[in-house]
Amino acid sequence: MAASATLQRATVRYQRLLLASALASKGSAPCLSALGPPYLLGRALHITGAIPAGHNKWSKVKNIKGPRDAKRSQIFQKLSMMLRFAVREGGPDPELNSNLANIIEQCRNNNMPKASIEMAIKGVDKEKSTTYVLYTARGPGRSALVIEILTDNTRRTQQEIRLLLSRNGAVITDGVRHLFDQKGVVTVKDREQRSVSLEQALELAVEAGAEDVQESEDEEEQEVLKFLCDVSVLHQVRKKLDAQGLQSLSAGLEFIPNTTVELSEEEMKQSSELLMVLGNCQDVIRIYDNIQ
């Protein structure tokens, strides 16, 4: 009797699985009542091709496309702030405002739509006036940070930055600015997408009048080269690098550490979290550190 009941239950279970498979193959979602108890629903998911495919697609959208779209939107917002500030400081004509011209080029290299660039430039009068603020801080492992801010409310932003720093093992301080030198930096890639070795780049730097070259990555994790020079010769170096077959992605002033610190694994993890939360702050436009 027990064997007969077990066989009957197995037959019913098998019939339900076949029904679920047939419905899925016709493109219709299986009815929950036909699938039976939850453990049968879980097993049915493994025998149909349509349901796992949908799950994988959603995972890809959520885990890859979603964060990328959010980061791109965040980059566009910050570039728009930089555009408006540059217009207020030097006017709306890129030919007469080199800072604006550099930011417009950064916008294009980040694939910011032309309409969005023009809207930001023309919408300056409609926006609240923004202020440039520079904060310096001590991070995990005695690391040093320089944080560039554009904000329309300095008091609110200072409170937010202090809170983010304190929650992640850091504090605002005035004692680290001397650990950085302000340099002109021209970020380039090869115009023909060829790989340029560091040795070749150093030769190009000498010819262009730059002081040093650093290897780096852009927002898309593509390899780029940063040519460091004195602030006074920034645009001359840029023109010479362009003439040598390189494509300049940006040219501007940056804070370059003159000394670096090495962190433990735990300190490095904490610093990464700190840089991430600071980077997600709407008013933060750039962060520099001296972490090795």
mmCIF file of C-alpha atoms in Angstrom:
data_model
loop_
_atom_site.group_PDB
_atom_site.id
_atom_site.type_symbol
_atom_site.label_atom_id
_atom_site.label_comp_id
_atom_site.label_asym_id
_atom_site.label_seq_id
_atom_site.Cartn_x
_atom_site.Cartn_y
_atom_site.Cartn_z
ATOM 1 C CA MET A 1 0.000 0.000 0.000
ATOM 2 C CA ALA A 2 2.816 2.381 0.965
ATOM 3 C CA ALA A 3 4.697 1.562 -2.240
ATOM 4 C CA SER A 4 1.559 2.193 -4.296
ATOM 5 C CA ALA A 5 1.011 5.603 -2.639
ATOM 6 C CA THR A 6 4.636 6.551 -3.223
ATOM 7 C CA LEU A 7 4.403 5.556 -6.900
ATOM 8 C CA GLN A 8 1.179 7.570 -7.286
ATOM 9 C CA ARG A 9 2.786 10.679 -5.776
ATOM 10 C CA ALA A 10 5.819 10.298 -8.031
ATOM 11 C CA THR A 11 3.553 9.979 -11.092
ATOM 12 C CA VAL A 12 1.626 13.139 -10.179
ATOM 13 C CA ARG A 13 4.870 14.999 -9.609
ATOM 14 C CA TYR A 14 6.251 13.881 -12.964
ATOM 15 C CA GLN A 15 3.028 14.938 -14.753
ATOM 16 C CA ARG A 16 3.216 18.380 -13.172
ATOM 17 C CA LEU A 17 6.808 18.821 -14.286
ATOM 18 C CA LEU A 18 5.893 17.831 -17.839
ATOM 19 C CA LEU A 19 3.028 20.332 -17.782
ATOM 20 C CA ALA A 20 5.335 23.114 -16.588
ATOM 21 C CA SER A 21 7.857 22.275 -19.324
ATOM 22 C CA ALA A 22 5.173 22.245 -22.023
ATOM 23 C CA LEU A 23 3.755 25.586 -20.960
ATOM 24 C CA ALA A 24 7.193 27.185 -20.880
ATOM 25 C CA SER A 25 8.048 25.888 -24.370
ATOM 26 C CA LYS A 26 4.915 27.616 -25.711
ATOM 27 C CA GLY A 27 6.061 30.940 -24.253
ATOM 28 C CA SER A 28 3.431 31.114 -21.517
ATOM 29 C CA ALA A 29 4.242 31.359 -17.834
ATOM 30 C CA PRO A 30 3.446 28.192 -15.844
ATOM 31 C CA CYS A 31 0.463 28.381 -13.526
ATOM 32 C CA LEU A 32 1.467 28.145 -9.868
ATOM 33 C CA SER A 33 -1.450 25.866 -9.028
ATOM 34 C CA ALA A 34 -0.353 23.422 -11.707
ATOM 35 C CA LEU A 35 3.169 23.295 -10.333
ATOM 36 C CA GLY A 36 2.092 22.353 -6.843
ATOM 37 C CA PRO A 37 4.066 23.015 -3.653
ATOM 38 C CA PRO A 38 7.096 25.343 -3.532
ATOM 39 C CA TYR A 39 9.635 22.536 -3.813
ATOM 40 C CA LEU A 40 8.073 21.541 -7.157
ATOM 41 C CA LEU A 41 8.204 25.151 -8.357
ATOM 42 C CA GLY A 42 11.921 25.245 -7.648
ATOM 43 C CA ARG A 43 12.507 22.043 -9.600
ATOM 44 C CA ALA A 44 10.378 23.277 -12.512
ATOM 45 C CA LEU A 45 12.588 26.359 -12.845
ATOM 46 C CA HIS A 46 15.557 24.139 -13.646
ATOM 47 C CA ILE A 47 13.921 22.318 -16.537
ATOM 48 C CA THR A 48 12.661 25.329 -18.495
ATOM 49 C CA GLY A 49 14.893 27.423 -20.670
ATOM 50 C CA ALA A 50 12.860 30.630 -20.689
ATOM 51 C CA ILE A 51 12.857 31.407 -16.980
ATOM 52 C CA PRO A 52 16.623 31.143 -16.235
ATOM 53 C CA ALA A 53 17.329 33.237 -19.373
ATOM 54 C CA GLY A 54 15.115 36.009 -18.058
ATOM 55 C CA HIS A 55 16.801 35.823 -14.660
ATOM 56 C CA ASN A 56 20.288 36.089 -16.189
ATOM 57 C CA LYS A 57 19.257 39.049 -18.310
ATOM 58 C CA TRP A 58 17.865 40.883 -15.297
ATOM 59 C CA SER A 59 21.029 40.140 -13.306
ATOM 60 C CA LYS A 60 23.125 41.610 -16.090
ATOM 61 C CA VAL A 61 20.999 44.751 -16.253
ATOM 62 C CA LYS A 62 20.980 45.174 -12.479
ATOM 63 C CA ASN A 63 24.631 44.347 -11.785
ATOM 64 C CA ILE A 64 26.297 45.832 -14.875
ATOM 65 C CA LYS A 65 24.126 48.223 -16.852
ATOM 66 C CA GLY A 66 22.419 49.790 -13.859
ATOM 67 C CA PRO A 67 25.590 50.838 -11.988
ATOM 68 C CA ARG A 68 27.221 51.978 -15.237
ATOM 69 C CA ASP A 69 24.239 54.150 -16.122
ATOM 70 C CA ALA A 70 24.171 55.582 -12.616
ATOM 71 C CA LYS A 71 27.887 56.366 -12.704
ATOM 72 C CA ARG A 72 27.591 57.928 -16.166
ATOM 73 C CA SER A 73 24.727 60.118 -14.944
ATOM 74 C CA GLN A 74 26.803 61.142 -11.931
ATOM 75 C CA ILE A 75 29.757 62.046 -14.171
ATOM 76 C CA PHE A 76 27.494 64.148 -16.408
ATOM 77 C CA GLN A 77 26.106 66.019 -13.371
ATOM 78 C CA LYS A 78 29.589 66.871 -12.133
ATOM 79 C CA LEU A 79 30.786 67.899 -15.586
ATOM 80 C CA SER A 80 27.739 70.178 -15.889
ATOM 81 C CA MET A 81 28.690 71.823 -12.585
ATOM 82 C CA MET A 82 32.251 72.312 -13.832
ATOM 83 C CA LEU A 83 30.991 73.801 -17.108
ATOM 84 C CA ARG A 84 28.775 76.324 -15.331
ATOM 85 C CA PHE A 85 31.537 77.311 -12.926
ATOM 86 C CA ALA A 86 34.019 77.767 -15.797
ATOM 87 C CA VAL A 87 31.528 79.990 -17.654
ATOM 88 C CA ARG A 88 31.019 82.171 -14.569
ATOM 89 C CA GLU A 89 34.765 82.498 -14.097
ATOM 90 C CA GLY A 90 35.837 83.146 -17.678
ATOM 91 C CA GLY A 91 32.822 83.564 -19.951
ATOM 92 C CA PRO A 92 30.982 81.263 -22.389
ATOM 93 C CA ASP A 93 33.460 81.432 -25.301
ATOM 94 C CA PRO A 94 35.866 78.434 -25.315
ATOM 95 C CA GLU A 95 38.237 80.381 -27.581
ATOM 96 C CA LEU A 96 38.729 82.947 -24.808
ATOM 97 C CA ASN A 97 38.243 80.606 -21.835
ATOM 98 C CA SER A 98 40.831 77.818 -21.854
ATOM 99 C CA ASN A 99 39.406 76.188 -18.710
ATOM 100 C CA LEU A 100 35.988 75.928 -20.349
ATOM 101 C CA ALA A 101 37.588 74.495 -23.507
ATOM 102 C CA ASN A 102 39.350 71.811 -21.436
ATOM 103 C CA ILE A 103 36.147 70.832 -19.636
ATOM 104 C CA ILE A 104 34.200 70.660 -22.910
ATOM 105 C CA GLU A 105 36.836 68.257 -24.194
ATOM 106 C CA GLN A 106 36.463 66.141 -21.067
ATOM 107 C CA CYS A 107 32.702 66.091 -21.662
ATOM 108 C CA ARG A 108 33.182 64.840 -25.204
ATOM 109 C CA ASN A 109 35.637 62.164 -24.106
ATOM 110 C CA ASN A 110 33.037 60.946 -21.601
ATOM 111 C CA ASN A 111 30.418 60.833 -24.402
ATOM 112 C CA MET A 112 28.319 63.567 -22.848
ATOM 113 C CA PRO A 113 25.638 64.592 -25.379
ATOM 114 C CA LYS A 114 26.251 67.869 -27.187
ATOM 115 C CA ALA A 115 22.791 69.107 -26.197
ATOM 116 C CA SER A 116 23.611 68.550 -22.510
ATOM 117 C CA ILE A 117 26.869 70.488 -22.857
ATOM 118 C CA GLU A 118 25.118 73.416 -24.531
ATOM 119 C CA MET A 119 22.300 73.350 -21.972
ATOM 120 C CA ALA A 120 24.776 73.540 -19.092
ATOM 121 C CA ILE A 121 26.623 76.476 -20.678
ATOM 122 C CA LYS A 122 23.461 78.412 -21.515
ATOM 123 C CA GLY A 123 21.764 77.668 -18.201
ATOM 124 C CA VAL A 124 24.324 79.442 -16.017
ATOM 125 C CA ASP A 125 22.070 82.398 -15.188
ATOM 126 C CA LYS A 126 19.253 80.088 -14.061
ATOM 127 C CA GLU A 127 21.430 78.169 -11.602
ATOM 128 C CA LYS A 128 22.491 79.128 -8.104
ATOM 129 C CA SER A 129 25.978 80.556 -7.849
ATOM 130 C CA THR A 130 28.564 77.886 -7.018
ATOM 131 C CA THR A 131 31.724 78.217 -4.937
ATOM 132 C CA TYR A 132 35.001 76.344 -5.355
ATOM 133 C CA VAL A 133 36.280 74.859 -2.081
ATOM 134 C CA LEU A 134 39.400 72.814 -1.373
ATOM 135 C CA TYR A 135 39.463 70.452 1.623
ATOM 136 C CA THR A 136 42.502 68.532 2.850
ATOM 137 C CA ALA A 137 42.191 65.506 5.110
ATOM 138 C CA ARG A 138 44.002 62.664 6.828
ATOM 139 C CA GLY A 139 42.746 59.216 5.880
ATOM 140 C CA PRO A 140 43.405 55.678 7.090
ATOM 141 C CA GLY A 141 47.071 54.860 7.748
ATOM 142 C CA ARG A 142 48.019 58.562 7.839
ATOM 143 C CA SER A 143 47.273 58.886 4.130
ATOM 144 C CA ALA A 144 46.591 62.376 2.773
ATOM 145 C CA LEU A 145 43.646 63.568 0.685
ATOM 146 C CA VAL A 146 42.912 66.696 -1.317
ATOM 147 C CA ILE A 147 39.207 67.085 -2.125
ATOM 148 C CA GLU A 148 37.939 69.562 -4.726
ATOM 149 C CA ILE A 149 34.390 70.818 -4.211
ATOM 150 C CA LEU A 150 31.873 72.835 -6.202
ATOM 151 C CA THR A 151 28.859 73.753 -4.100
ATOM 152 C CA ASP A 152 26.023 76.252 -3.802
ATOM 153 C CA ASN A 153 25.912 75.752 -0.019
ATOM 154 C CA THR A 154 29.343 75.594 1.625
ATOM 155 C CA ARG A 155 28.002 75.035 5.146
ATOM 156 C CA ARG A 156 25.890 72.046 4.117
ATOM 157 C CA THR A 157 28.732 70.553 2.082
ATOM 158 C CA GLN A 158 31.289 70.964 4.856
ATOM 159 C CA GLN A 159 29.010 69.165 7.307
ATOM 160 C CA GLU A 160 28.444 66.346 4.814
ATOM 161 C CA ILE A 161 32.161 65.950 4.056
ATOM 162 C CA ARG A 162 33.079 65.943 7.762
ATOM 163 C CA LEU A 163 30.460 63.264 8.418
ATOM 164 C CA LEU A 164 31.629 61.056 5.541
ATOM 165 C CA LEU A 165 35.254 61.372 6.657
ATOM 166 C CA SER A 166 34.533 60.611 10.326
ATOM 167 C CA ARG A 167 32.499 57.527 9.419
ATOM 168 C CA ASN A 168 35.421 56.161 7.401
ATOM 169 C CA GLY A 169 38.410 56.795 9.650
ATOM 170 C CA ALA A 170 39.398 60.220 8.313
ATOM 171 C CA VAL A 171 39.330 63.841 9.436
ATOM 172 C CA ILE A 172 39.687 67.290 7.855
ATOM 173 C CA THR A 173 43.080 68.864 8.591
ATOM 174 C CA ASP A 174 45.230 71.710 7.288
ATOM 175 C CA GLY A 175 48.524 69.880 7.657
ATOM 176 C CA VAL A 176 48.771 67.853 4.431
ATOM 177 C CA ARG A 177 48.644 70.393 1.598
ATOM 178 C CA HIS A 178 52.469 70.474 1.429
ATOM 179 C CA LEU A 179 52.444 66.767 0.493
ATOM 180 C CA PHE A 180 51.066 67.670 -2.958
ATOM 181 C CA ASP A 181 52.372 69.794 -5.822
ATOM 182 C CA GLN A 182 50.008 71.456 -8.246
ATOM 183 C CA LYS A 183 51.046 70.501 -11.765
ATOM 184 C CA GLY A 184 49.788 70.871 -15.267
ATOM 185 C CA VAL A 185 48.586 67.457 -16.459
ATOM 186 C CA VAL A 186 47.854 66.444 -20.050
ATOM 187 C CA THR A 187 46.065 63.103 -20.311
ATOM 188 C CA VAL A 188 46.498 61.439 -23.714
ATOM 189 C CA LYS A 189 46.046 58.231 -25.657
ATOM 190 C CA ASP A 190 47.472 57.204 -29.011
ATOM 191 C CA ARG A 191 45.406 58.550 -31.894
ATOM 192 C CA GLU A 192 45.704 55.230 -33.785
ATOM 193 C CA GLN A 193 44.895 53.119 -30.686
ATOM 194 C CA ARG A 194 48.449 51.785 -30.651
ATOM 195 C CA SER A 195 50.199 50.883 -27.421
ATOM 196 C CA VAL A 196 52.796 53.432 -26.346
ATOM 197 C CA SER A 197 55.478 52.070 -24.018
ATOM 198 C CA LEU A 198 56.591 54.082 -21.010
ATOM 199 C CA GLU A 199 60.057 54.439 -22.569
ATOM 200 C CA GLN A 200 58.565 55.928 -25.737
ATOM 201 C CA ALA A 201 56.351 58.192 -23.640
ATOM 202 C CA LEU A 202 59.364 59.520 -21.721
ATOM 203 C CA GLU A 203 61.041 60.409 -25.019
ATOM 204 C CA LEU A 204 57.892 62.224 -26.131
ATOM 205 C CA ALA A 205 57.774 64.033 -22.790
ATOM 206 C CA VAL A 206 61.308 65.373 -23.243
ATOM 207 C CA GLU A 207 60.455 66.622 -26.745
ATOM 208 C CA ALA A 208 57.220 68.250 -25.551
ATOM 209 C CA GLY A 209 58.755 69.910 -22.497
ATOM 210 C CA ALA A 210 57.007 67.782 -19.868
ATOM 211 C CA GLU A 211 58.668 66.774 -16.587
ATOM 212 C CA ASP A 212 57.352 63.248 -16.131
ATOM 213 C CA VAL A 213 54.901 60.610 -17.395
ATOM 214 C CA GLN A 214 52.546 58.387 -15.417
ATOM 215 C CA GLU A 215 50.504 55.414 -16.590
ATOM 216 C CA SER A 216 46.834 55.558 -15.608
ATOM 217 C CA GLU A 217 43.295 54.474 -16.599
ATOM 218 C CA ASP A 218 40.281 56.447 -17.776
ATOM 219 C CA GLU A 219 36.645 55.997 -16.664
ATOM 220 C CA GLU A 220 36.284 53.027 -19.031
ATOM 221 C CA GLU A 221 39.425 51.398 -17.559
ATOM 222 C CA GLN A 222 41.343 52.034 -20.785
ATOM 223 C CA GLU A 223 45.073 52.737 -20.490
ATOM 224 C CA VAL A 224 46.065 56.397 -20.805
ATOM 225 C CA LEU A 225 49.227 58.409 -20.193
ATOM 226 C CA LYS A 226 49.495 61.479 -17.994
ATOM 227 C CA PHE A 227 52.200 64.000 -18.906
ATOM 228 C CA LEU A 228 53.162 66.213 -15.958
ATOM 229 C CA CYS A 229 54.546 69.692 -16.502
ATOM 230 C CA ASP A 230 54.884 73.124 -14.963
ATOM 231 C CA VAL A 231 51.587 75.017 -14.870
ATOM 232 C CA SER A 232 52.982 77.804 -17.047
ATOM 233 C CA VAL A 233 53.712 75.511 -20.036
ATOM 234 C CA LEU A 234 50.576 73.336 -19.879
ATOM 235 C CA HIS A 235 49.060 74.396 -23.202
ATOM 236 C CA GLN A 236 52.418 74.344 -25.022
ATOM 237 C CA VAL A 237 52.976 70.735 -23.905
ATOM 238 C CA ARG A 238 49.485 69.801 -25.019
ATOM 239 C CA LYS A 239 49.974 71.245 -28.508
ATOM 240 C CA LYS A 240 53.315 69.459 -28.935
ATOM 241 C CA LEU A 241 51.876 66.112 -27.818
ATOM 242 C CA ASP A 242 48.991 66.508 -30.283
ATOM 243 C CA ALA A 243 51.529 67.244 -33.028
ATOM 244 C CA GLN A 244 53.406 64.037 -32.149
ATOM 245 C CA GLY A 245 50.380 61.866 -32.968
ATOM 246 C CA LEU A 246 48.816 61.611 -29.508
ATOM 247 C CA GLN A 247 45.216 62.525 -28.753
ATOM 248 C CA SER A 248 44.771 64.725 -25.696
ATOM 249 C CA LEU A 249 41.782 63.746 -23.557
ATOM 250 C CA SER A 250 42.112 66.539 -21.038
ATOM 251 C CA ALA A 251 44.495 69.259 -19.914
ATOM 252 C CA GLY A 252 44.274 70.987 -16.571
ATOM 253 C CA LEU A 253 45.712 71.465 -13.110
ATOM 254 C CA GLU A 254 45.951 68.552 -10.692
ATOM 255 C CA PHE A 255 47.417 67.884 -7.255
ATOM 256 C CA ILE A 256 50.250 65.355 -7.575
ATOM 257 C CA PRO A 257 51.633 63.745 -4.379
ATOM 258 C CA ASN A 258 55.345 64.391 -3.777
ATOM 259 C CA THR A 259 55.482 61.586 -1.222
ATOM 260 C CA THR A 260 53.428 58.408 -0.858
ATOM 261 C CA VAL A 261 52.402 56.085 1.971
ATOM 262 C CA GLU A 262 51.988 52.314 1.950
ATOM 263 C CA LEU A 263 48.882 50.952 3.654
ATOM 264 C CA SER A 264 48.059 47.595 5.194
ATOM 265 C CA GLU A 265 45.399 45.432 3.598
ATOM 266 C CA GLU A 266 42.791 46.567 6.136
ATOM 267 C CA GLU A 267 43.751 50.238 5.725
ATOM 268 C CA MET A 268 43.596 49.885 1.946
ATOM 269 C CA LYS A 269 40.084 48.431 2.179
ATOM 270 C CA GLN A 270 38.983 51.271 4.446
ATOM 271 C CA SER A 271 40.538 53.850 2.099
ATOM 272 C CA SER A 272 38.762 52.337 -0.895
ATOM 273 C CA GLU A 273 35.423 52.639 0.890
ATOM 274 C CA LEU A 274 36.240 56.237 1.869
ATOM 275 C CA LEU A 275 37.129 57.224 -1.700
ATOM 276 C CA MET A 276 33.960 55.564 -2.984
ATOM 277 C CA VAL A 277 31.611 57.418 -0.630
ATOM 278 C CA LEU A 278 33.395 60.725 -1.254
ATOM 279 C CA GLY A 279 33.184 60.159 -5.009
ATOM 280 C CA ASN A 280 29.440 59.579 -4.704
ATOM 281 C CA CYS A 281 28.974 62.952 -3.013
ATOM 282 C CA GLN A 282 27.323 65.261 -5.537
ATOM 283 C CA ASP A 283 29.494 68.290 -4.689
ATOM 284 C CA VAL A 284 32.853 66.468 -4.927
ATOM 285 C CA ILE A 285 34.400 66.890 -8.368
ATOM 286 C CA ARG A 286 37.888 65.415 -7.817
ATOM 287 C CA ILE A 287 39.806 63.570 -5.102
ATOM 288 C CA TYR A 288 43.583 63.193 -4.896
ATOM 289 C CA ASP A 289 45.474 60.892 -2.519
ATOM 290 C CA ASN A 290 49.058 59.897 -1.806
ATOM 291 C CA ILE A 291 48.403 56.182 -1.368
ATOM 292 C CA GLN A 292 51.094 53.999 -2.913
#
